[in-house]
Short mmCIF file of N, CA and C and ligand atoms in Angstrom, two decimals:
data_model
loop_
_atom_site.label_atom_id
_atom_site.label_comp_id
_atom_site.label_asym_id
_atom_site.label_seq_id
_atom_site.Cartn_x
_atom_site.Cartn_y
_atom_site.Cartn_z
N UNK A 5 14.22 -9.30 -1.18
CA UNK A 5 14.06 -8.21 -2.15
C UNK A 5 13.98 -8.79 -3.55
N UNK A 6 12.90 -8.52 -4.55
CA UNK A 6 13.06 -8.61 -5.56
C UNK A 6 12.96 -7.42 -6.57
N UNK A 7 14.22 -7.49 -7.94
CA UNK A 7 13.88 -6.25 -8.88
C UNK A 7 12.82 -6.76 -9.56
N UNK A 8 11.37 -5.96 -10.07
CA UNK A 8 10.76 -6.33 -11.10
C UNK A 8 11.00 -5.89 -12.38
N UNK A 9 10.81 -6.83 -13.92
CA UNK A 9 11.19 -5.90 -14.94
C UNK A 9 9.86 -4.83 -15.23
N UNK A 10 10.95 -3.89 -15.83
CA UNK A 10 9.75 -3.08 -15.81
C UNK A 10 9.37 -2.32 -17.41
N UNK A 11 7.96 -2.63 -17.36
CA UNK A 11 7.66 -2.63 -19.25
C UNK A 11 7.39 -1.51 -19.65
N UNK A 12 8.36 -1.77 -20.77
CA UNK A 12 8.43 -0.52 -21.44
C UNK A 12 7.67 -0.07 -22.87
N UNK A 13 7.46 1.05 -22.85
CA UNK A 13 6.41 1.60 -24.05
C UNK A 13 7.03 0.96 -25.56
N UNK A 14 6.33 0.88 -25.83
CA UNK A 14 4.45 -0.29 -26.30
C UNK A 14 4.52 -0.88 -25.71
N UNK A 15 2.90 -1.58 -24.87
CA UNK A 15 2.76 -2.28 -24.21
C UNK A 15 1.35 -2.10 -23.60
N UNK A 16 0.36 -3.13 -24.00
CA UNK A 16 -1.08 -2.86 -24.13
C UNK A 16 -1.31 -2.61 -22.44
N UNK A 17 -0.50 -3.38 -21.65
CA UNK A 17 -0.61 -2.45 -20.18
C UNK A 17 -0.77 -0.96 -19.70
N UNK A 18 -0.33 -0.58 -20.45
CA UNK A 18 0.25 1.12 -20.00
C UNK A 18 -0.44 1.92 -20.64
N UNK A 19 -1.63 1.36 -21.38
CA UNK A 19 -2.81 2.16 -22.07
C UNK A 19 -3.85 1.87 -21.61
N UNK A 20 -4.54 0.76 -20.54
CA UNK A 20 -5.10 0.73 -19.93
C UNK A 20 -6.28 1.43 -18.69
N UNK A 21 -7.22 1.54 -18.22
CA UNK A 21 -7.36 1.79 -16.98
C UNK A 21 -7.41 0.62 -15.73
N UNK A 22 -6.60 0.80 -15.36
CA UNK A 22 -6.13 -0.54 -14.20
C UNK A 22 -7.69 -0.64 -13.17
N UNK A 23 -7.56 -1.86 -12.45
CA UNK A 23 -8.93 -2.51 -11.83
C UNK A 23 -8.41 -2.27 -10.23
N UNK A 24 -9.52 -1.64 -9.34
CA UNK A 24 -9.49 -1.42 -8.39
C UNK A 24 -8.53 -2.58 -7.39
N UNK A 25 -8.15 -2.34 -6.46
CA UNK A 25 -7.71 -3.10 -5.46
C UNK A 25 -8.48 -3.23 -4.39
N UNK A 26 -8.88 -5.05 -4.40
CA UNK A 26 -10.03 -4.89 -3.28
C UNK A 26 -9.25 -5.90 -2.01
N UNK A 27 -8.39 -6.38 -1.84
CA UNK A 27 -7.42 -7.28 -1.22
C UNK A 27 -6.20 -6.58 -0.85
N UNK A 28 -6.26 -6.38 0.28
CA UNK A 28 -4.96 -5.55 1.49
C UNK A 28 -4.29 -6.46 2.16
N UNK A 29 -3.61 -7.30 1.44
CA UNK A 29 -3.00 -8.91 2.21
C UNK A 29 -1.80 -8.47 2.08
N UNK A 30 -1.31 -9.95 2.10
CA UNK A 30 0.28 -9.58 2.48
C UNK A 30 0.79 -9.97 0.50
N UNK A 31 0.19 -10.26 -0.21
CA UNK A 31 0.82 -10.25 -1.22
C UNK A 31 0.27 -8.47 -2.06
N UNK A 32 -0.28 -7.49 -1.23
CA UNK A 32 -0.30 -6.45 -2.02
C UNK A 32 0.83 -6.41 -1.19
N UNK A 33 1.38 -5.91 0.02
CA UNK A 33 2.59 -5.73 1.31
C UNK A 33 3.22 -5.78 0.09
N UNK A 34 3.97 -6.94 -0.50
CA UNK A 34 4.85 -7.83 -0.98
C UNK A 34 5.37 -6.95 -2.13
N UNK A 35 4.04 -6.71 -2.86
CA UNK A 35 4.04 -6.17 -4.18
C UNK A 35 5.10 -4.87 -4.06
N UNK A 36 3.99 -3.86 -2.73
CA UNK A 36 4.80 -2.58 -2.78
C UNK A 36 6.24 -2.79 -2.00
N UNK A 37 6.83 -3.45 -1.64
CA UNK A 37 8.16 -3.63 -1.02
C UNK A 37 8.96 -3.85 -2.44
N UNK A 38 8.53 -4.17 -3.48
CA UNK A 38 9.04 -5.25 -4.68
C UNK A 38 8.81 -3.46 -5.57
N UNK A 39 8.11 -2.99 -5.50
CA UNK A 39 7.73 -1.85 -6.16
C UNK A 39 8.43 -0.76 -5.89
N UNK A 40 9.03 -0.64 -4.42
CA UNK A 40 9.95 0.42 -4.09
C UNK A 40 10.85 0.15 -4.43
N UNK A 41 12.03 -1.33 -4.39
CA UNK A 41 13.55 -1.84 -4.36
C UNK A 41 13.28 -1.19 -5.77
N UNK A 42 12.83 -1.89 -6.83
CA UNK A 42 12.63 -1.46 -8.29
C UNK A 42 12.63 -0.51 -8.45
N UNK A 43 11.87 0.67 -8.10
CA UNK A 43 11.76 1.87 -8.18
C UNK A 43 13.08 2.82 -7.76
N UNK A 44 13.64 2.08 -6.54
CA UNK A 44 15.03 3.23 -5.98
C UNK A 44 16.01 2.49 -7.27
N UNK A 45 16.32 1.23 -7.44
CA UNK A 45 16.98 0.67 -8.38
C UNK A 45 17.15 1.31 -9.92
N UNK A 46 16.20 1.88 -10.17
CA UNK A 46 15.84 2.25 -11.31
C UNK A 46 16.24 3.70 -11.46
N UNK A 47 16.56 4.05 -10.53
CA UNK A 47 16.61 6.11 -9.82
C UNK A 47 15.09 6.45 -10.56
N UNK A 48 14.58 6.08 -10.14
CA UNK A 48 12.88 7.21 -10.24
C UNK A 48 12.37 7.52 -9.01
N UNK A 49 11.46 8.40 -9.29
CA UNK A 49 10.61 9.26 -8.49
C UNK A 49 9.29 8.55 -8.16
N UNK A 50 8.72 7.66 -9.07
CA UNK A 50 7.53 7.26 -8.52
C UNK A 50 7.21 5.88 -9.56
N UNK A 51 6.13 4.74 -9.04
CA UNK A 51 6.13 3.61 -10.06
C UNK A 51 4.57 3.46 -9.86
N UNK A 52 4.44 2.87 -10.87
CA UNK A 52 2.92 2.34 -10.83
C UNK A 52 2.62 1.10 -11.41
N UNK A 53 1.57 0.02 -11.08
CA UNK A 53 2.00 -1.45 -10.78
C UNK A 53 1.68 -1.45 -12.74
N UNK A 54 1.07 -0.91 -13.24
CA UNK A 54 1.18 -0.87 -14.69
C UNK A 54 2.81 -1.32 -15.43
N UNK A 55 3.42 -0.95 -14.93
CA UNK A 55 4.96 -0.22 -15.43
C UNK A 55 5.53 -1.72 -14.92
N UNK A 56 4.97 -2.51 -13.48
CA UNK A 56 5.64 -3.82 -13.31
C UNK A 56 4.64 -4.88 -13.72
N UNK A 57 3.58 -4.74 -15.14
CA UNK A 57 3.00 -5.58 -15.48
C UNK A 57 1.00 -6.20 -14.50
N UNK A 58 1.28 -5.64 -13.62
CA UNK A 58 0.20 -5.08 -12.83
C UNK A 58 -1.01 -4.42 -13.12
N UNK A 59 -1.91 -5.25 -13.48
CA UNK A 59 -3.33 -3.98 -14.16
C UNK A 59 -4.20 -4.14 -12.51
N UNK A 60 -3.68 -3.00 -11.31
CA UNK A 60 -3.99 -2.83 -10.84
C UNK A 60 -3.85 -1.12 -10.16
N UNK A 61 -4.52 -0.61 -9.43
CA UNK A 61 -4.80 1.04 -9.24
C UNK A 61 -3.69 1.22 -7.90
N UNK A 62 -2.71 0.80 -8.02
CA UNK A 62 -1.44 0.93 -7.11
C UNK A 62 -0.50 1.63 -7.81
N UNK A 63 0.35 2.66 -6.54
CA UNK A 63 1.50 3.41 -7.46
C UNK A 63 2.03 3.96 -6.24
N UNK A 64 3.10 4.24 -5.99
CA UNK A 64 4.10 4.58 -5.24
C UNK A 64 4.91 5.99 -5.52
N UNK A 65 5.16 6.64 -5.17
CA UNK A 65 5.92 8.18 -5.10
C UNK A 65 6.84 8.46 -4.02
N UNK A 66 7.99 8.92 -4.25
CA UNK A 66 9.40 8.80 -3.67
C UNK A 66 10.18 10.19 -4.32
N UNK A 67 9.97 11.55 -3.82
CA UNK A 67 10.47 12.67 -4.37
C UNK A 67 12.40 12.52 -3.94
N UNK A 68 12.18 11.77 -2.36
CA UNK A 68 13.37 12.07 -1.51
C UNK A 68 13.20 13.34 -1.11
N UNK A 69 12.10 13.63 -0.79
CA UNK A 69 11.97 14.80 0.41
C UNK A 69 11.69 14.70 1.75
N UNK A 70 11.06 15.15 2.80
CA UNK A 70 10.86 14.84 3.99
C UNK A 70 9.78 14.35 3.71
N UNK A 71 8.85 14.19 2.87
CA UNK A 71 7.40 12.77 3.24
C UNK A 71 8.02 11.20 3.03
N UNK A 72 8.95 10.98 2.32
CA UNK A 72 9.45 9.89 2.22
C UNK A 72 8.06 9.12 1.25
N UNK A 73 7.91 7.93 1.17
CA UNK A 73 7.79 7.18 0.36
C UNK A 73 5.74 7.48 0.40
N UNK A 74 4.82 7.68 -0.34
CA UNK A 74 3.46 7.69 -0.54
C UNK A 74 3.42 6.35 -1.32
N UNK A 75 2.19 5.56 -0.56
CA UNK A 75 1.94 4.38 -1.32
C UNK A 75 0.39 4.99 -1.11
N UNK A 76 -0.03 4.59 -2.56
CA UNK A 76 -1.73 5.05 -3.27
C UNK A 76 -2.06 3.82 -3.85
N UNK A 77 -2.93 3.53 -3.12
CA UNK A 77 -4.20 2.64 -3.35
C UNK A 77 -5.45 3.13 -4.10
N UNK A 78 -6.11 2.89 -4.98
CA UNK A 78 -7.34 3.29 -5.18
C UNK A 78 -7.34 4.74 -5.41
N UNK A 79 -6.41 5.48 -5.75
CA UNK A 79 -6.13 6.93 -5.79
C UNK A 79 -7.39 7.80 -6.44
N UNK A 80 -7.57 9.05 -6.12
CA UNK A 80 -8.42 9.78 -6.74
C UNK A 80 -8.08 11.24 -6.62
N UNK A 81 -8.33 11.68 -7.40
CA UNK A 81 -7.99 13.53 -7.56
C UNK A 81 -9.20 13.97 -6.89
N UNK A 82 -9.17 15.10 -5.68
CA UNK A 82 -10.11 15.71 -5.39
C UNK A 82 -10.25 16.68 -5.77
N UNK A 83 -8.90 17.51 -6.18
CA UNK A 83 -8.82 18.95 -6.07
C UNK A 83 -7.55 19.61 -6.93
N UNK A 84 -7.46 20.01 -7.79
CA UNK A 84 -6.28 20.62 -8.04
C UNK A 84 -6.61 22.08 -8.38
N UNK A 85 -5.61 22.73 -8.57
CA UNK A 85 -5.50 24.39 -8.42
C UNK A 85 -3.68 24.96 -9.00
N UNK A 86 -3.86 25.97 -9.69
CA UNK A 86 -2.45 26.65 -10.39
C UNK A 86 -2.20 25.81 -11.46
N UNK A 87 -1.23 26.12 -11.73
CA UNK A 87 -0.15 25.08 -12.88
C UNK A 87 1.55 25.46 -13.28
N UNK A 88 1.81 24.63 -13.31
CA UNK A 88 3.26 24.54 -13.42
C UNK A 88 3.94 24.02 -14.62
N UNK A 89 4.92 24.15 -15.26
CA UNK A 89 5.33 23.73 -15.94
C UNK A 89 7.36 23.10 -15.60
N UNK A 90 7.27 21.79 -16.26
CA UNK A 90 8.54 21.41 -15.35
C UNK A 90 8.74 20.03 -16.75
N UNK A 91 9.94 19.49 -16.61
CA UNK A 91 10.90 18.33 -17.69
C UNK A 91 10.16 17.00 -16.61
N UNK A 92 9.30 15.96 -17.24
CA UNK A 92 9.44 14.66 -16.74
C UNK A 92 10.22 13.76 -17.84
N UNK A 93 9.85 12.51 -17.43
CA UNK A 93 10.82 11.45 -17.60
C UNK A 93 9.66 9.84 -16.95
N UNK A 94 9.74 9.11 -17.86
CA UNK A 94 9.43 7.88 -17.41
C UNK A 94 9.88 6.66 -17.51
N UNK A 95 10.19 6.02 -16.46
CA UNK A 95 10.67 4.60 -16.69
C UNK A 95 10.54 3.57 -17.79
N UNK A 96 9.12 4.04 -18.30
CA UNK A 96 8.36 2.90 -19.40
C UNK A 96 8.95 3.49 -20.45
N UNK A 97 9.80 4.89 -20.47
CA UNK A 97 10.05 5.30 -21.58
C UNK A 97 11.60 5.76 -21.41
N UNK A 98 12.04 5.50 -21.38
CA UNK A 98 13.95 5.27 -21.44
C UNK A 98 14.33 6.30 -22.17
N UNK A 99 15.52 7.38 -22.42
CA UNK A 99 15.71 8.28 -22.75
C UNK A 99 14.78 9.53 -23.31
N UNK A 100 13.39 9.25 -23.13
CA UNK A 100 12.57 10.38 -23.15
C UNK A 100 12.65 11.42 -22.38
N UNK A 101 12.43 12.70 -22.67
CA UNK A 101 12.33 13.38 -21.75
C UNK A 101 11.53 14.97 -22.09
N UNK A 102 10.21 15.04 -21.49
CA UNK A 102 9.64 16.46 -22.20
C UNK A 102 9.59 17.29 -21.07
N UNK A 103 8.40 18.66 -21.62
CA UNK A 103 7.77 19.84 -20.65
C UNK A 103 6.20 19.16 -20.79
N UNK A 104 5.88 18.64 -19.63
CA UNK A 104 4.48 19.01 -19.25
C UNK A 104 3.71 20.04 -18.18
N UNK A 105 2.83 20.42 -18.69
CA UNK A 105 2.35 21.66 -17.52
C UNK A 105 1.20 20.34 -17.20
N UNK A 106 1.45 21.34 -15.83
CA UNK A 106 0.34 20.36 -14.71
C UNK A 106 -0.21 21.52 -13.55
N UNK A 107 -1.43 21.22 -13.13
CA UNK A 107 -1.55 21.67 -11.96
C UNK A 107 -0.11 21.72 -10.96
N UNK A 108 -0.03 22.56 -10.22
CA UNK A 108 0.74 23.20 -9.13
C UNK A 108 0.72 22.01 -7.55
N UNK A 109 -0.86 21.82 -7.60
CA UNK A 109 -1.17 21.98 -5.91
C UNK A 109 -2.40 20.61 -6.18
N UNK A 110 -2.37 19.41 -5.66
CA UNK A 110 -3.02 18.44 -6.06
C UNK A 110 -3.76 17.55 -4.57
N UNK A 111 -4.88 17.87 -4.50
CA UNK A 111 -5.29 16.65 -2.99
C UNK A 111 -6.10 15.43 -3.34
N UNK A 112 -5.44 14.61 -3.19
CA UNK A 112 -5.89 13.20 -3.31
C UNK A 112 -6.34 12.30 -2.41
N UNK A 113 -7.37 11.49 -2.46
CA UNK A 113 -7.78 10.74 -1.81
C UNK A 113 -7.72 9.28 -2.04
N UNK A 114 -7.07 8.32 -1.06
CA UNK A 114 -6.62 6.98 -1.61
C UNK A 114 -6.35 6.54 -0.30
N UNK A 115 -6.05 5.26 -0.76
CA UNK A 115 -6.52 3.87 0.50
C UNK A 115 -4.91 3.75 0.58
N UNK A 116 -4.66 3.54 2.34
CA UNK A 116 -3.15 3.19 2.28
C UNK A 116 -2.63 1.18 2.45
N UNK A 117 -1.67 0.69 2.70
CA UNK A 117 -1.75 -1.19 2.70
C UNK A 117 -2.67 -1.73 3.35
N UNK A 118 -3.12 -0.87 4.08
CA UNK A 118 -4.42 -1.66 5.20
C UNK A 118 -5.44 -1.27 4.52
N UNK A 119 -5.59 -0.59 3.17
CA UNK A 119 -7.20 -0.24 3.08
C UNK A 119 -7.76 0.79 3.90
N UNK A 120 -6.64 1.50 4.79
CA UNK A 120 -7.60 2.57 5.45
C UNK A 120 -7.57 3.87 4.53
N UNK A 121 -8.55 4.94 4.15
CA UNK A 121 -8.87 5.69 3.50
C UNK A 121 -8.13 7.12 4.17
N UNK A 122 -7.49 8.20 3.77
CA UNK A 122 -6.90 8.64 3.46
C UNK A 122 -6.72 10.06 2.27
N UNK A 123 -6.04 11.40 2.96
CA UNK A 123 -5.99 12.47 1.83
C UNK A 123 -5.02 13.14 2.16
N UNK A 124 -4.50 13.59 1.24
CA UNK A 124 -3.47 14.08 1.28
C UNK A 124 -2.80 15.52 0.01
N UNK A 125 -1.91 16.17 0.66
CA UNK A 125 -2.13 17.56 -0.46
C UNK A 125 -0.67 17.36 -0.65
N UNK A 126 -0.21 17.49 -2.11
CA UNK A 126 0.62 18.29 -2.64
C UNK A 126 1.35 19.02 -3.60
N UNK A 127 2.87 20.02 -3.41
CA UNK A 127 2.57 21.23 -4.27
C UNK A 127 3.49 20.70 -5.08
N UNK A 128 3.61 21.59 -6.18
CA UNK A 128 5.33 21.97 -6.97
C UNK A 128 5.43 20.26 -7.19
N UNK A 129 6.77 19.53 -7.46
CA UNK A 129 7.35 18.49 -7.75
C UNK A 129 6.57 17.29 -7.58
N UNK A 130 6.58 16.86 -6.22
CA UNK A 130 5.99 16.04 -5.63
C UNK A 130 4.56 16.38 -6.18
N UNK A 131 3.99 17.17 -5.98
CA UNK A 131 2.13 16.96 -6.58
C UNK A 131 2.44 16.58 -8.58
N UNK A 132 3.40 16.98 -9.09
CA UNK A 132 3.94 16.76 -10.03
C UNK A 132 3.69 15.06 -10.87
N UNK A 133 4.78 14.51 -9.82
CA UNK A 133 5.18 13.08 -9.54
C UNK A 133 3.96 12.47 -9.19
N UNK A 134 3.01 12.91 -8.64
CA UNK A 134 1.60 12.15 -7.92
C UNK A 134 0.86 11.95 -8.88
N UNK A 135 0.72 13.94 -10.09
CA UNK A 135 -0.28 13.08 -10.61
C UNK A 135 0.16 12.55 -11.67
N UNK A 136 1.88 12.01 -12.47
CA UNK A 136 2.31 11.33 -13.37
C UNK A 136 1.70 9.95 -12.90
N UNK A 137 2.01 9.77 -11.64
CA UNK A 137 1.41 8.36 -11.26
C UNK A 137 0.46 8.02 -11.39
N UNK A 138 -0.97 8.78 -10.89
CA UNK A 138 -1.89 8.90 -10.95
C UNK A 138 -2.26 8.57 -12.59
N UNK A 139 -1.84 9.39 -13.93
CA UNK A 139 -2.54 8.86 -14.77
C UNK A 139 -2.19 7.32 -15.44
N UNK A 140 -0.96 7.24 -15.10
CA UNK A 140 -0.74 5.67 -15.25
C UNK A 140 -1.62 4.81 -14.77
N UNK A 141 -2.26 4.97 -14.21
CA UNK A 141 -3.63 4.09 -13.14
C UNK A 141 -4.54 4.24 -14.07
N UNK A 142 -4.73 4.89 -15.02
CA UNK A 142 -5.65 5.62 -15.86
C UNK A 142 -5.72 4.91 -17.33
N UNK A 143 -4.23 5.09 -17.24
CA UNK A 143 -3.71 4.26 -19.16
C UNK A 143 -3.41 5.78 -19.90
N UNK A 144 -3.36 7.00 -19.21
CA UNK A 144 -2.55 8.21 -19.67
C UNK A 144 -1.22 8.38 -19.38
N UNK A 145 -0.18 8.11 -20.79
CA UNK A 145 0.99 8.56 -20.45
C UNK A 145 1.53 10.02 -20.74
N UNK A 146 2.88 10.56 -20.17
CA UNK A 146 2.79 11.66 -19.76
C UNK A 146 3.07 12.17 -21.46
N UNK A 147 3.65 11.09 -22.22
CA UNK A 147 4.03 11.34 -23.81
C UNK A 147 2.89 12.48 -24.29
N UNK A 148 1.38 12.10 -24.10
CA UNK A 148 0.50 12.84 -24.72
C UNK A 148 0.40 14.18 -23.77
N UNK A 149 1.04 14.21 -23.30
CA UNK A 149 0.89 15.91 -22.71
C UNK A 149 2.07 16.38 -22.94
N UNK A 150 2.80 15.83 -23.27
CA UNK A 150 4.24 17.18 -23.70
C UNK A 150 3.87 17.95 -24.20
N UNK A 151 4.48 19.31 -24.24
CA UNK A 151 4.62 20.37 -24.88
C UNK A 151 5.63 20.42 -26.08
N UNK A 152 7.13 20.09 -25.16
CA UNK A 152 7.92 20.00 -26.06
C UNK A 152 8.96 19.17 -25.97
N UNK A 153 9.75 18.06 -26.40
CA UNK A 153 10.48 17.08 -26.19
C UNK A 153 11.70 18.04 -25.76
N UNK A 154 12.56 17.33 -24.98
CA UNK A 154 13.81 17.99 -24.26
C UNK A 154 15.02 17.08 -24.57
N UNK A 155 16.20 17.71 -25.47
CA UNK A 155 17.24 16.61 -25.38
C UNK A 155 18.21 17.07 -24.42
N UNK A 156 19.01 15.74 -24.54
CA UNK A 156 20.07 16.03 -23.62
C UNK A 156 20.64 16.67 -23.13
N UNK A 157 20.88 17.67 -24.19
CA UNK A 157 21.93 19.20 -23.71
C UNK A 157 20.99 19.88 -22.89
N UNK A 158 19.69 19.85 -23.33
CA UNK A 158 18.62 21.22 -22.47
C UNK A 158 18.45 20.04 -21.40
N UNK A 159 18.62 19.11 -21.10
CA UNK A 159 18.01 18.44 -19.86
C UNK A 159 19.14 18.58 -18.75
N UNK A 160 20.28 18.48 -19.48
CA UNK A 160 21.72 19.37 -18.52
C UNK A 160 21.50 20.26 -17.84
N UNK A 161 21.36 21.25 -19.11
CA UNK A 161 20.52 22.61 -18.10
C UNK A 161 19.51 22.61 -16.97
N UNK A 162 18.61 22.29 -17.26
CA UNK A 162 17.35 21.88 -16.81
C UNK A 162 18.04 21.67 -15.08
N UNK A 163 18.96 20.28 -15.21
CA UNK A 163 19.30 20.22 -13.77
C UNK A 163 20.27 20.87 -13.26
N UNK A 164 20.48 21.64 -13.65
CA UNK A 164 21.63 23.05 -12.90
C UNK A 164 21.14 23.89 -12.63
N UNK A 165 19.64 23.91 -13.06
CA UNK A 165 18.52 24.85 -12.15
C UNK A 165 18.30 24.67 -10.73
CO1 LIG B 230 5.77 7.09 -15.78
#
């Protein structure tokens, strides 16, 4: 197991659009095993190889619901529909915390460690978390979509909802 550090805003990485992944070996394997320990280590919801210095189109999502862990390769939005509004939070950004509205309901299409191709739908939180990941692959952080910054006391609240 290794922790990776993980970079935090500023950082010409994380403004980026990351470069396809064309190699399904055992050092991508490696990467996302190294990408999850980090990620549960860290208590987040989802990582993207940007965030561990990585200018590559990999990112990982981990709600802790019954899908358990989504690893996205090559990710792409097919479809979204509704919108929601909900408090994120990012690793690259350490005591931040806003309201972004997002689509609701999100289906994506992306390559899983083998390169096999792949789609998948989802709603509320988790489609949430997918597409925070998703624009990190992009070089969009979620900073430019807040609505409204959230401190501490309202983020209390927030989780007693
Ligand atoms: Co993030």
């Amino acid at each position: 197991m290794a922790l990776l550090p993980i970079v935090k805003y500023p950082a010409e990485i994380l403004e980026i659009k990351c470069e396809k992944v064309t190699k399904f070996d055992a050092n991508l394997h490696q990467l996302l095993r190294d990408m999850y320990e980090t990620m549960i280590a860290a208590d987040g919801v989802g990582l993207a190889a940007p965030q561990i210095g990585v200018n590559k189109q990999i990112a990982i999502v981990d709600v802790d619901d019954e899908t358990g862990v989504i690893e996205m390769i090559n990710p792409e939005i097919l479809a979204t529909s509704g919108d929601q509004l909900g408090v994120e939070g990012c690793l690259s950004f350490p005591d931040i915390y806003g309201e972004v509205n997002r689509p609701y309901y999100v289906k994506v299409k992306a390559q899983d460690r083998f390169g096999r191709e792949y789609i998948f739908e989802a709603e509320d939180f988790l489609a949430r978390a997918v597409q925070h990941e998703i624009d990190h692959l992009n070089g969009v952080l979620f900073t430019s979509k807040i609505t409204r910054y959230i401190n501490e006391s309202d983020l209390e609240r927030y989780e007693e909802e």
